[in-house]
PDB file of C-alpha atoms in Angstrom:
ATOM      1  CA  UNK A 453     -27.967   1.254  43.226  1.00  0.00           C
ATOM      2  CA  UNK A 454     -26.143   3.072  40.103  1.00  0.00           C
ATOM      3  CA  UNK A 455     -28.523   4.674  38.082  1.00  0.00           C
ATOM      4  CA  UNK A 456     -26.887   5.107  34.913  1.00  0.00           C
ATOM      5  CA  UNK A 457     -23.814   2.324  34.597  1.00  0.00           C
ATOM      6  CA  UNK A 458     -21.578   1.719  31.436  1.00  0.00           C
ATOM      7  CA  UNK A 459     -19.338  -1.170  30.935  1.00  0.00           C
ATOM      8  CA  UNK A 460     -16.402  -1.422  30.185  1.00  0.00           C
ATOM      9  CA  UNK A 461     -14.818   1.508  32.476  1.00  0.00           C
ATOM     10  CA  UNK A 462     -11.408   1.464  29.949  1.00  0.00           C
ATOM     11  CA  UNK A 463     -11.202   0.239  26.795  1.00  0.00           C
ATOM     12  CA  UNK A 464      -7.784  -0.072  24.714  1.00  0.00           C
ATOM     13  CA  UNK A 465      -7.649  -1.607  21.211  1.00  0.00           C
ATOM     14  CA  UNK A 466      -6.281  -1.465  18.146  1.00  0.00           C
ATOM     15  CA  UNK A 467      -7.030   0.655  14.892  1.00  0.00           C
ATOM     16  CA  UNK A 468      -9.507  -1.348  12.745  1.00  0.00           C
ATOM     17  CA  UNK A 469     -11.026  -3.064  15.664  1.00  0.00           C
ATOM     18  CA  UNK A 470     -15.056  -3.406  16.236  1.00  0.00           C
ATOM     19  CA  UNK A 471     -16.185  -2.512  19.845  1.00  0.00           C
ATOM     20  CA  UNK A 472     -19.161  -2.155  21.849  1.00  0.00           C
ATOM     21  CA  UNK A 473     -19.684  -0.071  25.073  1.00  0.00           C
ATOM     22  CA  UNK A 474     -22.902  -0.988  26.957  1.00  0.00           C
ATOM     23  CA  UNK A 475     -25.160   1.306  29.061  1.00  0.00           C
ATOM     24  CA  UNK A 476     -27.970   0.293  31.212  1.00  0.00           C
ATOM     25  CA  UNK A 477     -30.449   2.896  33.368  1.00  0.00           C
ATOM     26  CA  UNK A 478     -32.478   1.981  35.865  1.00  0.00           C
ATOM     27  CA  UNK A 479     -34.293   5.354  36.337  1.00  0.00           C
ATOM     28  CA  UNK A 480     -37.117   4.444  34.028  1.00  0.00           C
ATOM     29  CA  UNK A 481     -36.387   7.020  31.426  1.00  0.00           C
ATOM     30  CA  UNK A 482     -37.789   7.341  28.339  1.00  0.00           C
ATOM     31  CA  UNK A 483     -34.467   8.629  26.480  1.00  0.00           C
ATOM     32  CA  UNK A 484     -31.076   7.781  26.289  1.00  0.00           C
ATOM     33  CA  UNK A 485     -27.907   9.500  24.832  1.00  0.00           C
ATOM     34  CA  UNK A 486     -24.534   8.987  24.090  1.00  0.00           C
ATOM     35  CA  UNK A 487     -21.819  11.691  24.156  1.00  0.00           C
ATOM     36  CA  UNK A 488     -18.290  11.861  23.304  1.00  0.00           C
ATOM     37  CA  UNK A 489     -15.665  14.129  25.234  1.00  0.00           C
ATOM     38  CA  UNK A 490     -12.650  14.503  23.421  1.00  0.00           C
ATOM     39  CA  UNK A 491      -9.109  15.174  24.979  1.00  0.00           C
ATOM     40  CA  UNK A 492      -9.994  19.082  25.000  1.00  0.00           C
ATOM     41  CA  UNK A 493     -12.861  18.235  27.399  1.00  0.00           C
ATOM     42  CA  UNK A 494     -15.781  19.013  24.941  1.00  0.00           C
ATOM     43  CA  UNK A 495     -18.756  17.325  25.328  1.00  0.00           C
ATOM     44  CA  UNK A 496     -21.070  16.368  22.447  1.00  0.00           C
ATOM     45  CA  UNK A 497     -23.664  14.634  21.555  1.00  0.00           C
ATOM     46  CA  UNK A 498     -23.650  11.988  19.191  1.00  0.00           C
ATOM     47  CA  UNK A 499     -26.834  10.334  19.474  1.00  0.00           C
ATOM     48  CA  UNK A 500     -30.461  10.445  21.525  1.00  0.00           C
ATOM     49  CA  UNK A 501     -32.913   7.892  21.616  1.00  0.00           C
ATOM     50  CA  UNK A 502     -36.185   6.852  22.756  1.00  0.00           C
ATOM     51  CA  UNK A 503     -38.604   4.132  21.963  1.00  0.00           C
ATOM     52  CA  UNK A 504     -39.887   5.950  19.080  1.00  0.00           C
ATOM     53  CA  UNK A 505     -37.184   8.099  17.412  1.00  0.00           C
ATOM     54  CA  UNK A 506     -33.878   7.652  17.034  1.00  0.00           C
ATOM     55  CA  UNK A 507     -31.721  11.313  16.522  1.00  0.00           C
ATOM     56  CA  UNK A 508     -28.312  11.212  14.949  1.00  0.00           C
ATOM     57  CA  UNK A 509     -25.752  14.044  15.173  1.00  0.00           C
ATOM     58  CA  UNK A 510     -25.041  14.327  11.567  1.00  0.00           C
ATOM     59  CA  UNK A 511     -21.534  14.819  12.682  1.00  0.00           C
ATOM     60  CA  UNK A 512     -21.141  11.280  13.621  1.00  0.00           C
ATOM     61  CA  UNK A 513     -19.517   9.029  11.140  1.00  0.00           C
ATOM     62  CA  UNK A 514     -21.701   5.881   9.990  1.00  0.00           C
ATOM     63  CA  UNK A 515     -19.327   3.653  12.041  1.00  0.00           C
ATOM     64  CA  UNK A 516     -21.038   4.514  15.170  1.00  0.00           C
ATOM     65  CA  UNK A 517     -24.293   2.858  15.833  1.00  0.00           C
ATOM     66  CA  UNK A 518     -26.759   2.661  18.685  1.00  0.00           C
ATOM     67  CA  UNK A 519     -28.390  -0.361  19.754  1.00  0.00           C
ATOM     68  CA  UNK A 520     -31.318  -0.723  21.957  1.00  0.00           C
ATOM     69  CA  UNK A 521     -32.660  -3.885  23.329  1.00  0.00           C
ATOM     70  CA  UNK A 522     -35.084  -2.168  25.186  1.00  0.00           C
ATOM     71  CA  UNK A 523     -35.916   1.006  26.788  1.00  0.00           C
ATOM     72  CA  UNK A 524     -33.273   0.729  29.636  1.00  0.00           C
ATOM     73  CA  UNK A 525     -30.538  -0.129  27.334  1.00  0.00           C
ATOM     74  CA  UNK A 526     -28.684   1.778  24.852  1.00  0.00           C
ATOM     75  CA  UNK A 527     -25.392  -0.114  23.619  1.00  0.00           C
ATOM     76  CA  UNK A 528     -22.826   1.537  21.419  1.00  0.00           C
ATOM     77  CA  UNK A 529     -20.917  -0.328  18.458  1.00  0.00           C
ATOM     78  CA  UNK A 530     -18.092   1.424  17.015  1.00  0.00           C
ATOM     79  CA  UNK A 531     -16.680  -0.216  13.749  1.00  0.00           C
ATOM     80  CA  UNK A 532     -12.916  -0.229  12.558  1.00  0.00           C
ATOM     81  CA  UNK A 533     -11.774   1.947  15.224  1.00  0.00           C
ATOM     82  CA  UNK A 534      -9.621   5.039  14.445  1.00  0.00           C
ATOM     83  CA  UNK A 535      -7.048   7.006  16.220  1.00  0.00           C
ATOM     84  CA  UNK A 536      -9.462   9.533  16.654  1.00  0.00           C
ATOM     85  CA  UNK A 537     -12.124   7.893  18.398  1.00  0.00           C
ATOM     86  CA  UNK A 538     -10.092   7.990  21.435  1.00  0.00           C
ATOM     87  CA  UNK A 539     -11.888   9.860  23.842  1.00  0.00           C
ATOM     88  CA  UNK A 540     -14.289   9.225  26.945  1.00  0.00           C
ATOM     89  CA  UNK A 541     -17.726   8.032  25.858  1.00  0.00           C
ATOM     90  CA  UNK A 542     -20.686   8.789  28.305  1.00  0.00           C
ATOM     91  CA  UNK A 543     -24.045   7.479  28.208  1.00  0.00           C
ATOM     92  CA  UNK A 544     -26.836   9.403  29.670  1.00  0.00           C
ATOM     93  CA  UNK A 545     -30.855   9.204  30.237  1.00  0.00           C
ATOM     94  CA  UNK A 546     -33.460  11.928  31.123  1.00  0.00           C
ATOM     95  CA  UNK A 547     -37.174  11.906  31.779  1.00  0.00           C
ATOM     96  CA  UNK A 548     -38.164  14.183  28.551  1.00  0.00           C
ATOM     97  CA  UNK A 549     -41.143  15.982  29.899  1.00  0.00           C
ATOM     98  CA  UNK A 550     -41.463  19.980  29.958  1.00  0.00           C
ATOM     99  CA  UNK A 551     -38.329  21.208  31.321  1.00  0.00           C
ATOM    100  CA  UNK A 552     -37.476  17.679  32.482  1.00  0.00           C
ATOM    101  CA  UNK A 553     -34.044  17.694  30.748  1.00  0.00           C
ATOM    102  CA  UNK A 554     -32.039  17.168  33.452  1.00  0.00           C
ATOM    103  CA  UNK A 555     -29.527  14.338  32.068  1.00  0.00           C
ATOM    104  CA  UNK A 556     -28.309  11.851  34.276  1.00  0.00           C
ATOM    105  CA  UNK A 557     -24.710  10.640  32.846  1.00  0.00           C
ATOM    106  CA  UNK A 558     -22.979   7.342  33.217  1.00  0.00           C
ATOM    107  CA  UNK A 559     -19.375   7.176  34.499  1.00  0.00           C
ATOM    108  CA  UNK A 560     -18.192   7.368  31.239  1.00  0.00           C
ATOM    109  CA  UNK A 561     -15.721   4.787  29.082  1.00  0.00           C
ATOM    110  CA  UNK A 562     -12.514   5.756  28.367  1.00  0.00           C
ATOM    111  CA  UNK A 563     -11.606   4.327  24.915  1.00  0.00           C
ATOM    112  CA  UNK A 564      -8.333   4.368  23.527  1.00  0.00           C
ATOM    113  CA  UNK A 565      -7.148   3.300  19.971  1.00  0.00           C
ATOM    114  CA  UNK A 566      -3.679   2.363  19.106  1.00  0.00           C
TER     115      UNK A 566
ATOM    116  CA  UNK B 987     -19.765  32.386  16.482  1.00  0.00           C
ATOM    117  CA  UNK B 988     -19.992  29.192  18.455  1.00  0.00           C
ATOM    118  CA  UNK B 989     -23.632  28.155  19.909  1.00  0.00           C
ATOM    119  CA  UNK B 990     -22.314  28.173  23.480  1.00  0.00           C
ATOM    120  CA  UNK B 991     -19.110  30.071  24.633  1.00  0.00           C
ATOM    121  CA  UNK B 992     -17.495  30.019  28.144  1.00  0.00           C
ATOM    122  CA  UNK B 993     -14.388  31.126  29.184  1.00  0.00           C
ATOM    123  CA  UNK B 994     -12.262  28.051  29.998  1.00  0.00           C
ATOM    124  CA  UNK B 995     -10.621  29.884  32.635  1.00  0.00           C
ATOM    125  CA  UNK B 996      -8.943  28.160  34.689  1.00  0.00           C
ATOM    126  CA  UNK B 997     -10.314  30.746  37.527  1.00  0.00           C
ATOM    127  CA  UNK B 998      -7.942  30.740  40.578  1.00  0.00           C
ATOM    128  CA  UNK B 999      -9.824  31.898  43.696  1.00  0.00           C
ATOM    129  CA  UNK B1000      -9.081  31.753  47.340  1.00  0.00           C
ATOM    130  CA  UNK B1001     -11.205  29.908  49.746  1.00  0.00           C
ATOM    131  CA  UNK B1002     -14.316  32.002  51.063  1.00  0.00           C
ATOM    132  CA  UNK B1003     -14.251  34.259  47.838  1.00  0.00           C
ATOM    133  CA  UNK B1004     -17.098  34.924  45.880  1.00  0.00           C
ATOM    134  CA  UNK B1005     -16.575  33.738  42.145  1.00  0.00           C
ATOM    135  CA  UNK B1006     -19.034  34.465  39.142  1.00  0.00           C
ATOM    136  CA  UNK B1007     -18.687  33.378  35.428  1.00  0.00           C
ATOM    137  CA  UNK B1008     -20.965  33.928  32.147  1.00  0.00           C
ATOM    138  CA  UNK B1009     -21.910  32.108  29.439  1.00  0.00           C
ATOM    139  CA  UNK B1010     -23.145  33.409  26.128  1.00  0.00           C
ATOM    140  CA  UNK B1011     -25.605  31.557  23.519  1.00  0.00           C
ATOM    141  CA  UNK B1012     -25.994  32.313  20.101  1.00  0.00           C
ATOM    142  CA  UNK B1013     -29.958  31.174  19.379  1.00  0.00           C
ATOM    143  CA  UNK B1014     -32.138  33.912  20.508  1.00  0.00           C
ATOM    144  CA  UNK B1015     -34.882  31.054  20.747  1.00  0.00           C
ATOM    145  CA  UNK B1016     -33.067  28.830  22.942  1.00  0.00           C
ATOM    146  CA  UNK B1017     -35.528  27.724  25.751  1.00  0.00           C
ATOM    147  CA  UNK B1018     -34.001  26.018  28.571  1.00  0.00           C
ATOM    148  CA  UNK B1019     -30.774  26.558  30.646  1.00  0.00           C
ATOM    149  CA  UNK B1020     -28.607  24.345  33.009  1.00  0.00           C
ATOM    150  CA  UNK B1021     -25.278  24.610  34.833  1.00  0.00           C
ATOM    151  CA  UNK B1022     -23.722  21.503  35.127  1.00  0.00           C
ATOM    152  CA  UNK B1023     -20.550  19.955  37.119  1.00  0.00           C
ATOM    153  CA  UNK B1024     -17.839  18.205  36.091  1.00  0.00           C
ATOM    154  CA  UNK B1025     -15.057  16.934  38.374  1.00  0.00           C
ATOM    155  CA  UNK B1026     -11.960  15.492  37.123  1.00  0.00           C
ATOM    156  CA  UNK B1027     -12.552  12.100  35.453  1.00  0.00           C
ATOM    157  CA  UNK B1028     -16.277  12.140  36.421  1.00  0.00           C
ATOM    158  CA  UNK B1029     -19.557  12.270  34.612  1.00  0.00           C
ATOM    159  CA  UNK B1030     -21.306  15.961  34.323  1.00  0.00           C
ATOM    160  CA  UNK B1031     -24.293  16.352  36.870  1.00  0.00           C
ATOM    161  CA  UNK B1032     -26.534  18.835  36.848  1.00  0.00           C
ATOM    162  CA  UNK B1033     -26.014  21.670  39.319  1.00  0.00           C
ATOM    163  CA  UNK B1034     -29.024  23.584  38.935  1.00  0.00           C
ATOM    164  CA  UNK B1035     -31.609  24.892  36.125  1.00  0.00           C
ATOM    165  CA  UNK B1036     -31.595  28.378  34.935  1.00  0.00           C
ATOM    166  CA  UNK B1037     -34.812  30.270  35.735  1.00  0.00           C
ATOM    167  CA  UNK B1038     -35.980  33.406  33.519  1.00  0.00           C
ATOM    168  CA  UNK B1039     -36.611  35.199  36.894  1.00  0.00           C
ATOM    169  CA  UNK B1040     -33.169  33.749  38.309  1.00  0.00           C
ATOM    170  CA  UNK B1041     -32.744  31.131  41.169  1.00  0.00           C
ATOM    171  CA  UNK B1042     -30.682  30.435  44.035  1.00  0.00           C
ATOM    172  CA  UNK B1043     -29.804  27.399  45.629  1.00  0.00           C
ATOM    173  CA  UNK B1044     -27.653  27.863  48.925  1.00  0.00           C
ATOM    174  CA  UNK B1045     -24.207  29.513  48.054  1.00  0.00           C
ATOM    175  CA  UNK B1046     -25.183  29.614  44.205  1.00  0.00           C
ATOM    176  CA  UNK B1047     -26.991  32.039  42.167  1.00  0.00           C
ATOM    177  CA  UNK B1048     -28.065  31.417  38.300  1.00  0.00           C
ATOM    178  CA  UNK B1049     -29.453  34.289  36.138  1.00  0.00           C
ATOM    179  CA  UNK B1050     -30.776  34.565  32.670  1.00  0.00           C
ATOM    180  CA  UNK B1051     -30.175  37.892  30.524  1.00  0.00           C
ATOM    181  CA  UNK B1052     -32.464  37.180  27.390  1.00  0.00           C
ATOM    182  CA  UNK B1053     -31.669  40.506  26.130  1.00  0.00           C
ATOM    183  CA  UNK B1054     -27.929  40.020  25.830  1.00  0.00           C
ATOM    184  CA  UNK B1055     -28.034  36.168  25.613  1.00  0.00           C
ATOM    185  CA  UNK B1056     -26.060  35.132  28.526  1.00  0.00           C
ATOM    186  CA  UNK B1057     -26.642  32.976  31.635  1.00  0.00           C
ATOM    187  CA  UNK B1058     -24.172  33.485  34.657  1.00  0.00           C
ATOM    188  CA  UNK B1059     -23.408  31.330  37.804  1.00  0.00           C
ATOM    189  CA  UNK B1060     -22.181  33.269  41.018  1.00  0.00           C
ATOM    190  CA  UNK B1061     -20.864  31.274  43.772  1.00  0.00           C
ATOM    191  CA  UNK B1062     -20.370  32.817  47.465  1.00  0.00           C
ATOM    192  CA  UNK B1063     -18.143  31.613  50.239  1.00  0.00           C
ATOM    193  CA  UNK B1064     -16.427  29.002  48.141  1.00  0.00           C
ATOM    194  CA  UNK B1065     -15.143  26.190  49.254  1.00  0.00           C
ATOM    195  CA  UNK B1066     -12.181  23.910  48.177  1.00  0.00           C
ATOM    196  CA  UNK B1067     -14.925  20.828  46.936  1.00  0.00           C
ATOM    197  CA  UNK B1068     -16.167  23.613  44.697  1.00  0.00           C
ATOM    198  CA  UNK B1069     -13.274  23.456  42.448  1.00  0.00           C
ATOM    199  CA  UNK B1070     -14.567  21.840  39.421  1.00  0.00           C
ATOM    200  CA  UNK B1071     -15.284  22.295  35.529  1.00  0.00           C
ATOM    201  CA  UNK B1072     -18.503  24.155  35.055  1.00  0.00           C
ATOM    202  CA  UNK B1073     -20.510  23.497  32.074  1.00  0.00           C
ATOM    203  CA  UNK B1074     -22.968  25.744  30.403  1.00  0.00           C
ATOM    204  CA  UNK B1075     -26.078  23.940  28.798  1.00  0.00           C
ATOM    205  CA  UNK B1076     -28.741  25.110  26.403  1.00  0.00           C
ATOM    206  CA  UNK B1077     -31.574  23.689  24.705  1.00  0.00           C
ATOM    207  CA  UNK B1078     -32.455  25.432  21.438  1.00  0.00           C
ATOM    208  CA  UNK B1079     -34.685  23.338  19.732  1.00  0.00           C
ATOM    209  CA  UNK B1080     -37.119  20.235  20.186  1.00  0.00           C
ATOM    210  CA  UNK B1081     -35.803  17.074  21.073  1.00  0.00           C
ATOM    211  CA  UNK B1082     -32.212  16.626  22.794  1.00  0.00           C
ATOM    212  CA  UNK B1083     -30.543  17.447  19.718  1.00  0.00           C
ATOM    213  CA  UNK B1084     -30.970  20.993  20.227  1.00  0.00           C
ATOM    214  CA  UNK B1085     -29.092  20.258  23.726  1.00  0.00           C
ATOM    215  CA  UNK B1086     -25.607  22.147  23.671  1.00  0.00           C
ATOM    216  CA  UNK B1087     -22.862  21.745  25.978  1.00  0.00           C
ATOM    217  CA  UNK B1088     -20.377  24.579  26.642  1.00  0.00           C
ATOM    218  CA  UNK B1089     -16.825  23.727  26.852  1.00  0.00           C
ATOM    219  CA  UNK B1090     -16.596  24.150  30.416  1.00  0.00           C
ATOM    220  CA  UNK B1091     -14.987  26.960  33.127  1.00  0.00           C
ATOM    221  CA  UNK B1092     -12.397  25.104  34.799  1.00  0.00           C
ATOM    222  CA  UNK B1093     -12.755  26.496  38.721  1.00  0.00           C
ATOM    223  CA  UNK B1094      -9.426  26.021  41.188  1.00  0.00           C
ATOM    224  CA  UNK B1095     -10.377  27.030  44.911  1.00  0.00           C
ATOM    225  CA  UNK B1096      -7.234  27.768  46.371  1.00  0.00           C
ATOM    226  CA  UNK B1097      -6.522  26.951  50.470  1.00  0.00           C
TER     227      UNK B1097
END
Protein backbone atom coordinates (compact mmCIF):
# COMPACT_ATOMS: atom_id res chain seq x y z
CA UNK A 1 0.00 0.00 0.00
CA UNK A 2 1.30 3.43 -0.92
CA UNK A 3 2.00 5.51 2.17
CA UNK A 4 1.90 8.95 0.54
CA UNK A 5 0.26 9.29 -2.84
CA UNK A 6 -0.05 12.22 -5.18
CA UNK A 7 -2.08 12.86 -8.30
CA UNK A 8 -1.43 13.59 -11.02
CA UNK A 9 2.10 12.37 -11.59
CA UNK A 10 2.56 14.67 -14.57
CA UNK A 11 0.79 17.93 -15.24
CA UNK A 12 1.29 20.03 -18.35
CA UNK A 13 -0.65 23.26 -18.55
CA UNK A 14 -0.53 26.73 -19.98
CA UNK A 15 0.34 29.99 -18.29
CA UNK A 16 -2.54 31.63 -16.52
CA UNK A 17 -4.42 28.44 -15.75
CA UNK A 18 -5.45 27.29 -12.29
CA UNK A 19 -4.56 23.75 -11.24
CA UNK A 20 -4.64 21.51 -8.20
CA UNK A 21 -2.45 18.65 -7.04
CA UNK A 22 -3.87 16.15 -4.60
CA UNK A 23 -2.04 14.39 -1.79
CA UNK A 24 -3.15 11.64 0.55
CA UNK A 25 -1.32 9.79 3.31
CA UNK A 26 -2.47 6.61 5.01
CA UNK A 27 0.14 6.66 7.78
CA UNK A 28 -1.99 8.40 10.35
CA UNK A 29 0.50 11.25 10.54
CA UNK A 30 -0.42 14.57 12.05
CA UNK A 31 1.60 16.84 9.78
CA UNK A 32 1.75 17.18 6.02
CA UNK A 33 3.97 19.27 3.79
CA UNK A 34 4.42 20.57 0.32
CA UNK A 35 7.88 20.95 -1.21
CA UNK A 36 9.05 22.38 -4.50
CA UNK A 37 12.12 20.96 -6.24
CA UNK A 38 13.32 23.17 -9.04
CA UNK A 39 15.46 22.39 -12.06
CA UNK A 40 18.59 22.75 -9.95
CA UNK A 41 17.28 19.99 -7.67
CA UNK A 42 16.99 22.33 -4.70
CA UNK A 43 14.23 21.04 -2.41
CA UNK A 44 12.44 23.81 -0.57
CA UNK A 45 9.56 23.60 1.85
CA UNK A 46 6.46 25.55 0.86
CA UNK A 47 3.96 24.70 3.58
CA UNK A 48 3.56 22.54 6.61
CA UNK A 49 0.14 21.84 8.06
CA UNK A 50 -1.35 19.92 10.91
CA UNK A 51 -4.87 20.04 12.24
CA UNK A 52 -4.02 23.11 14.23
CA UNK A 53 -1.63 25.23 12.33
CA UNK A 54 -0.60 26.19 8.83
CA UNK A 55 2.99 27.34 8.51
CA UNK A 56 3.75 29.13 5.31
CA UNK A 57 7.15 29.76 3.88
CA UNK A 58 7.08 33.50 3.40
CA UNK A 59 8.78 33.25 0.02
CA UNK A 60 5.85 31.32 -1.46
CA UNK A 61 3.59 33.51 -3.64
CA UNK A 62 0.01 33.76 -2.49
CA UNK A 63 -1.04 32.16 -5.78
CA UNK A 64 -0.26 28.92 -3.98
CA UNK A 65 -2.73 27.75 -1.38
CA UNK A 66 -2.97 24.48 0.54
CA UNK A 67 -6.36 22.95 1.22
CA UNK A 68 -6.84 20.24 3.82
CA UNK A 69 -10.27 18.60 3.86
CA UNK A 70 -9.10 16.23 6.60
CA UNK A 71 -5.99 15.01 8.37
CA UNK A 72 -5.10 12.55 5.63
CA UNK A 73 -5.24 15.00 2.75
CA UNK A 74 -3.39 18.16 1.83
CA UNK A 75 -4.06 19.45 -1.65
CA UNK A 76 -2.15 22.22 -3.37
CA UNK A 77 -4.02 24.74 -5.45
CA UNK A 78 -2.15 27.07 -7.78
CA UNK A 79 -3.74 30.10 -9.39
CA UNK A 80 -2.55 31.95 -12.48
CA UNK A 81 0.29 29.58 -13.26
CA UNK A 82 3.59 31.08 -14.40
CA UNK A 83 6.53 29.62 -16.31
CA UNK A 84 8.63 29.71 -13.15
CA UNK A 85 6.21 27.39 -11.42
CA UNK A 86 7.53 24.52 -13.51
CA UNK A 87 9.10 22.09 -11.04
CA UNK A 88 8.52 18.84 -9.25
CA UNK A 89 6.19 19.20 -6.29
CA UNK A 90 6.49 16.70 -3.47
CA UNK A 91 3.98 16.08 -0.75
CA UNK A 92 5.26 14.59 2.51
CA UNK A 93 4.00 13.66 5.95
CA UNK A 94 5.51 13.06 9.36
CA UNK A 95 4.47 12.19 12.87
CA UNK A 96 5.88 15.10 14.80
CA UNK A 97 7.04 13.80 18.14
CA UNK A 98 10.46 14.44 19.58
CA UNK A 99 12.97 13.46 16.96
CA UNK A 100 10.25 11.85 14.88
CA UNK A 101 10.76 14.22 12.00
CA UNK A 102 11.28 11.46 9.50
CA UNK A 103 9.37 12.60 6.47
CA UNK A 104 7.70 10.24 4.06
CA UNK A 105 7.51 11.68 0.59
CA UNK A 106 5.04 11.07 -2.18
CA UNK A 107 6.32 10.20 -5.67
CA UNK A 108 6.14 13.80 -6.85
CA UNK A 109 4.13 15.71 -9.43
CA UNK A 110 6.10 17.03 -12.37
CA UNK A 111 4.48 20.31 -13.36
CA UNK A 112 5.33 21.89 -16.70
CA UNK A 113 3.92 25.31 -17.50
CA UNK A 114 4.08 26.29 -21.16
CA UNK B 1 26.39 32.05 4.28
CA UNK B 2 23.94 29.37 3.16
CA UNK B 3 22.05 27.57 5.91
CA UNK B 4 22.96 24.07 4.82
CA UNK B 5 25.79 23.57 2.39
CA UNK B 6 26.96 20.51 0.53
CA UNK B 7 29.45 19.84 -2.23
CA UNK B 8 27.20 19.04 -5.19
CA UNK B 9 29.76 16.68 -6.75
CA UNK B 10 29.47 14.50 -8.70
CA UNK B 11 31.69 12.14 -6.77
CA UNK B 12 32.81 9.36 -9.10
CA UNK B 13 33.91 6.41 -7.00
CA UNK B 14 34.88 2.86 -8.02
CA UNK B 15 32.76 0.04 -6.68
CA UNK B 16 34.07 -1.27 -3.37
CA UNK B 17 35.73 1.97 -2.36
CA UNK B 18 34.98 4.04 0.70
CA UNK B 19 33.54 7.49 0.17
CA UNK B 20 32.77 10.27 2.60
CA UNK B 21 31.15 13.65 2.26
CA UNK B 22 30.29 16.45 4.60
CA UNK B 23 27.55 18.95 5.11
CA UNK B 24 27.97 22.23 6.97
CA UNK B 25 25.21 24.16 8.68
CA UNK B 26 25.14 27.76 9.79
CA UNK B 27 22.74 27.74 12.75
CA UNK B 28 24.57 26.69 15.90
CA UNK B 29 21.21 26.06 17.60
CA UNK B 30 20.31 23.33 15.12
CA UNK B 31 18.75 20.42 16.90
CA UNK B 32 18.43 17.42 14.64
CA UNK B 33 20.22 16.14 11.60
CA UNK B 34 19.41 13.62 8.91
CA UNK B 35 20.68 12.13 5.70
CA UNK B 36 18.16 11.48 2.96
CA UNK B 37 18.77 9.68 -0.29
CA UNK B 38 17.16 10.66 -3.57
CA UNK B 39 17.39 8.52 -6.67
CA UNK B 40 17.03 10.09 -10.10
CA UNK B 41 13.44 11.21 -10.71
CA UNK B 42 12.30 9.70 -7.42
CA UNK B 43 11.27 11.06 -4.06
CA UNK B 44 13.70 11.57 -1.16
CA UNK B 45 13.82 8.80 1.43
CA UNK B 46 15.31 8.84 4.89
CA UNK B 47 18.67 7.10 4.97
CA UNK B 48 19.54 7.71 8.61
CA UNK B 49 19.25 10.16 11.46
CA UNK B 50 22.48 11.58 12.83
CA UNK B 51 22.96 11.32 16.57
CA UNK B 52 25.39 13.29 18.69
CA UNK B 53 27.41 10.19 19.48
CA UNK B 54 27.56 9.15 15.85
CA UNK B 55 25.75 6.15 14.50
CA UNK B 56 26.26 3.30 12.10
CA UNK B 57 23.85 1.35 9.96
CA UNK B 58 25.53 -1.42 8.03
CA UNK B 59 27.96 0.15 5.58
CA UNK B 60 26.84 3.67 6.46
CA UNK B 61 28.25 5.79 9.27
CA UNK B 62 27.02 9.24 10.21
CA UNK B 63 28.90 11.67 12.43
CA UNK B 64 28.02 15.02 13.95
CA UNK B 65 30.58 17.66 14.85
CA UNK B 66 28.79 20.44 16.69
CA UNK B 67 31.92 22.47 17.33
CA UNK B 68 32.66 22.78 13.64
CA UNK B 69 29.00 22.62 12.65
CA UNK B 70 29.10 19.82 10.16
CA UNK B 71 27.76 16.32 9.70
CA UNK B 72 29.34 13.61 7.64
CA UNK B 73 28.31 10.45 5.87
CA UNK B 74 30.72 7.59 5.26
CA UNK B 75 29.89 4.74 2.92
CA UNK B 76 32.10 1.65 3.05
CA UNK B 77 32.38 -1.03 0.39
CA UNK B 78 30.29 1.05 -1.99
CA UNK B 79 27.83 -0.71 -4.28
CA UNK B 80 26.51 0.31 -7.67
CA UNK B 81 23.11 0.73 -6.00
CA UNK B 82 24.55 3.46 -3.77
CA UNK B 83 24.56 5.80 -6.75
CA UNK B 84 22.14 8.57 -5.82
CA UNK B 85 21.97 12.10 -4.48
CA UNK B 86 22.47 12.38 -0.74
CA UNK B 87 20.62 15.22 0.96
CA UNK B 88 21.68 16.70 4.25
CA UNK B 89 18.73 17.86 6.35
CA UNK B 90 18.93 20.08 9.41
CA UNK B 91 16.20 20.98 11.88
CA UNK B 92 16.89 24.42 13.28
CA UNK B 93 13.73 25.51 14.96
CA UNK B 94 10.39 24.48 16.31
CA UNK B 95 8.03 23.15 13.75
CA UNK B 96 8.65 21.92 10.28
CA UNK B 97 9.47 25.35 8.95
CA UNK B 98 12.82 24.96 10.59
CA UNK B 99 13.65 21.94 8.45
CA UNK B 100 16.20 22.81 5.79
CA UNK B 101 17.43 20.57 3.01
CA UNK B 102 20.85 20.90 1.46
CA UNK B 103 21.10 20.81 -2.31
CA UNK B 104 22.54 17.33 -2.18
CA UNK B 105 25.74 15.55 -3.14
CA UNK B 106 25.58 13.46 -6.28
CA UNK B 107 27.37 10.13 -5.94
CA UNK B 108 28.16 7.86 -8.88
CA UNK B 109 29.56 4.41 -8.17
CA UNK B 110 31.41 3.06 -11.18
CA UNK B 111 31.89 -0.66 -11.95
